[in-house]
PDB file of C-alpha atoms in Angstrom:
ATOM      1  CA  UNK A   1       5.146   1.435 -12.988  1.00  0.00           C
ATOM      2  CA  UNK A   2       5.949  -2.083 -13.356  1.00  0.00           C
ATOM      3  CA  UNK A   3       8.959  -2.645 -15.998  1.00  0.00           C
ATOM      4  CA  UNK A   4      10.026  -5.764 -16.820  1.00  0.00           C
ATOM      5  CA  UNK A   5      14.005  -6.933 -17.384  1.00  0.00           C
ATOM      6  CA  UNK A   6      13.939  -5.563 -20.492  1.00  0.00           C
ATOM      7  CA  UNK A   7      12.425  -2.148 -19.696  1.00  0.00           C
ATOM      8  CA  UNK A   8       9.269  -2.483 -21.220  1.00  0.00           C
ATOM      9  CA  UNK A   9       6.942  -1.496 -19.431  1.00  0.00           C
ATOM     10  CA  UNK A  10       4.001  -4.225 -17.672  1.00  0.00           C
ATOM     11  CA  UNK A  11       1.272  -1.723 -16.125  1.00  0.00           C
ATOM     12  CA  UNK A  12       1.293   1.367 -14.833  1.00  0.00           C
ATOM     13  CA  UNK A  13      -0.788   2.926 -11.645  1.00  0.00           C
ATOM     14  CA  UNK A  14      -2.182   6.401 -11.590  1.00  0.00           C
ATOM     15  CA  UNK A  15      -2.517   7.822  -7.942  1.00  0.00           C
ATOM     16  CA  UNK A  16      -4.773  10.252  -6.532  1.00  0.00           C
ATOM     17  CA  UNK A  17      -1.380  11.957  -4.326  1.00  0.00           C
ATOM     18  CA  UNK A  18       1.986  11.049  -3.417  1.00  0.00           C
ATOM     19  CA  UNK A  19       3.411   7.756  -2.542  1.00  0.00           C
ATOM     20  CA  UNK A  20       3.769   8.111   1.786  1.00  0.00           C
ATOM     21  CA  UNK A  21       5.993   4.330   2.556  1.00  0.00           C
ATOM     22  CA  UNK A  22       8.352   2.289   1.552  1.00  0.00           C
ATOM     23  CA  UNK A  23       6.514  -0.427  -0.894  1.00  0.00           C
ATOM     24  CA  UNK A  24       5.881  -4.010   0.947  1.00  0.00           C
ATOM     25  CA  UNK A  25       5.482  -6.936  -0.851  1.00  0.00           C
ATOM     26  CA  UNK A  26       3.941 -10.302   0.345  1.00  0.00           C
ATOM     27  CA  UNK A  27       4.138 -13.836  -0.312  1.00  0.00           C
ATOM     28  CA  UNK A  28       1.836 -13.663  -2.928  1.00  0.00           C
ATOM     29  CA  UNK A  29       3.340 -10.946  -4.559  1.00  0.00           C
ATOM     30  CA  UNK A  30       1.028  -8.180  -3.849  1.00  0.00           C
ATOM     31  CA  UNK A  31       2.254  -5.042  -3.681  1.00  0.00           C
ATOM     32  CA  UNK A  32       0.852  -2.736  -0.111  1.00  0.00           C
ATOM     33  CA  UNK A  33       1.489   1.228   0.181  1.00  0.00           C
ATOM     34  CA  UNK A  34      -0.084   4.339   1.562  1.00  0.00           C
ATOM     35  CA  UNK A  35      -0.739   7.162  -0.873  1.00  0.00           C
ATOM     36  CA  UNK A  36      -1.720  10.770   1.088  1.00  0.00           C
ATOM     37  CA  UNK A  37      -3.635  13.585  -0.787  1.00  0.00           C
ATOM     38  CA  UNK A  38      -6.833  15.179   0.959  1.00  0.00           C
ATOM     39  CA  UNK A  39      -6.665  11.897   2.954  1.00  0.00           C
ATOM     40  CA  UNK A  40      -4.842   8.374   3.778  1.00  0.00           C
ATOM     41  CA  UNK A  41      -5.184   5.148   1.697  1.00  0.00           C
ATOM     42  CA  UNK A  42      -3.313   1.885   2.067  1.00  0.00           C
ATOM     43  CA  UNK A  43      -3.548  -0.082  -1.684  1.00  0.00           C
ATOM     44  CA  UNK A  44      -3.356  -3.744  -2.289  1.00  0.00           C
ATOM     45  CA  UNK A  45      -2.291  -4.171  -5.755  1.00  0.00           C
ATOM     46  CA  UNK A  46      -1.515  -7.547  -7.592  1.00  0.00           C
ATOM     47  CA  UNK A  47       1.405  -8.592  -9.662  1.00  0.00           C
ATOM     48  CA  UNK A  48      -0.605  -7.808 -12.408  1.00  0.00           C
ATOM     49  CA  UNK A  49      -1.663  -4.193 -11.497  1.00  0.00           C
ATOM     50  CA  UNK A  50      -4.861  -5.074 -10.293  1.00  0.00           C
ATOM     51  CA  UNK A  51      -6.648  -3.510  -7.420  1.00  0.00           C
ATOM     52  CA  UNK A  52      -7.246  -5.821  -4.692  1.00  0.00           C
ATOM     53  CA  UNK A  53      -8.620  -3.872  -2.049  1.00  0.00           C
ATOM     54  CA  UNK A  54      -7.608  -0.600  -0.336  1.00  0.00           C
ATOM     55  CA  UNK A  55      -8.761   1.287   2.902  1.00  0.00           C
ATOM     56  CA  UNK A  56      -9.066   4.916   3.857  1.00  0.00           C
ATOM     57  CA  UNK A  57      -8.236   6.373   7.270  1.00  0.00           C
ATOM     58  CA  UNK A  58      -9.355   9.894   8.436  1.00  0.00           C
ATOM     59  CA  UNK A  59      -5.893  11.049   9.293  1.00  0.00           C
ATOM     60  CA  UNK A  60      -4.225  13.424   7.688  1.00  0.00           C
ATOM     61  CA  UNK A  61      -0.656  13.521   8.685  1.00  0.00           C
ATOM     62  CA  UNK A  62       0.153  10.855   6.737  1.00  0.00           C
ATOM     63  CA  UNK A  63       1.962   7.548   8.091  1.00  0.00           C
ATOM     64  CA  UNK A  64       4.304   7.071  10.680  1.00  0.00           C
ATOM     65  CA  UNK A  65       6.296   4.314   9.148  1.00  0.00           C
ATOM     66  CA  UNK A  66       6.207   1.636   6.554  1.00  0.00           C
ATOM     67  CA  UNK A  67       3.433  -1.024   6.590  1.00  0.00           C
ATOM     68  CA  UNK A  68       4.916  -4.521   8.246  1.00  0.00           C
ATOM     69  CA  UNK A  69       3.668  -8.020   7.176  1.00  0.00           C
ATOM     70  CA  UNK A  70       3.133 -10.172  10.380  1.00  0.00           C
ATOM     71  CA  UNK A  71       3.862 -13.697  10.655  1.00  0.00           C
ATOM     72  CA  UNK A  72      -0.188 -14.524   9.556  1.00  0.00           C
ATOM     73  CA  UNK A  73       0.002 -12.522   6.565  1.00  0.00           C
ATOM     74  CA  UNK A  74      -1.974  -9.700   8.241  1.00  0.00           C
ATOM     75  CA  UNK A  75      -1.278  -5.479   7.464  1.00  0.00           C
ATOM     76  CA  UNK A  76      -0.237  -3.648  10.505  1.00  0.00           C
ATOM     77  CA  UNK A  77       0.117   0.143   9.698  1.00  0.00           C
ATOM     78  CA  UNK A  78       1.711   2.668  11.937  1.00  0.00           C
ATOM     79  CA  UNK A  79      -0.106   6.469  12.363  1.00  0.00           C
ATOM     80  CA  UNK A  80       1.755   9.426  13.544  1.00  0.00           C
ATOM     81  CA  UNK A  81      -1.076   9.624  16.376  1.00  0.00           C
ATOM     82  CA  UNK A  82       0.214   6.635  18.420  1.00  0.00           C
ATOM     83  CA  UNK A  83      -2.444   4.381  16.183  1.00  0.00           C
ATOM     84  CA  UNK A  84      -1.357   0.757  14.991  1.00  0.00           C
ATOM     85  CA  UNK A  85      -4.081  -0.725  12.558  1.00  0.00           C
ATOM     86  CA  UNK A  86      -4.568  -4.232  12.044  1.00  0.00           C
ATOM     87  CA  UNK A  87      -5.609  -5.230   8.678  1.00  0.00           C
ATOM     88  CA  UNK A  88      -5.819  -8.701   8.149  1.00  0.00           C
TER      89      UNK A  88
END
């Protein structure tokens, strides 16, 4: 949910699991996460509760950490496998 200073709330977003990291946020305002059901997913969302982009990942065990926002503005996520993906 997005809920704005006076509680109301802005937009909501249904998701196909649970909520796996701490939620980033970039420059620009958009909002990054993983979400883990039968598989991984890290969302891009807008400030408006728009879908940007997001990208699946085969693994299963979920994610090893939160999401980090390098210095270029690119995605690096952390697996439990020893896996770092850049997204940028």
């Amino acid at each position: 949910y997005s809920i704005n200073y006076e509680g109301e709330v802005n937009w909501k977003l249904e998701l196909d699991g649970y909520c796996d990291t701490p939620v980033i946020v970039d420059k620009n305002n958009n909002i990054y996460f993983a979400v883990v059901s039968n598989y991984n997913v890290i969302l891009c969302i807008g400030s408006e509760g728009q879908m940007i982009w997001s990208q699946q990942f085969e693994s299963r065990k979920g994610m090893s950490g939160s999401p980090i926002i390098s210095y270029n503005n690119s995605l690096l996520v952390p697996f439990p496998d020893n896996r770092l993906v850049l997204i940028k």
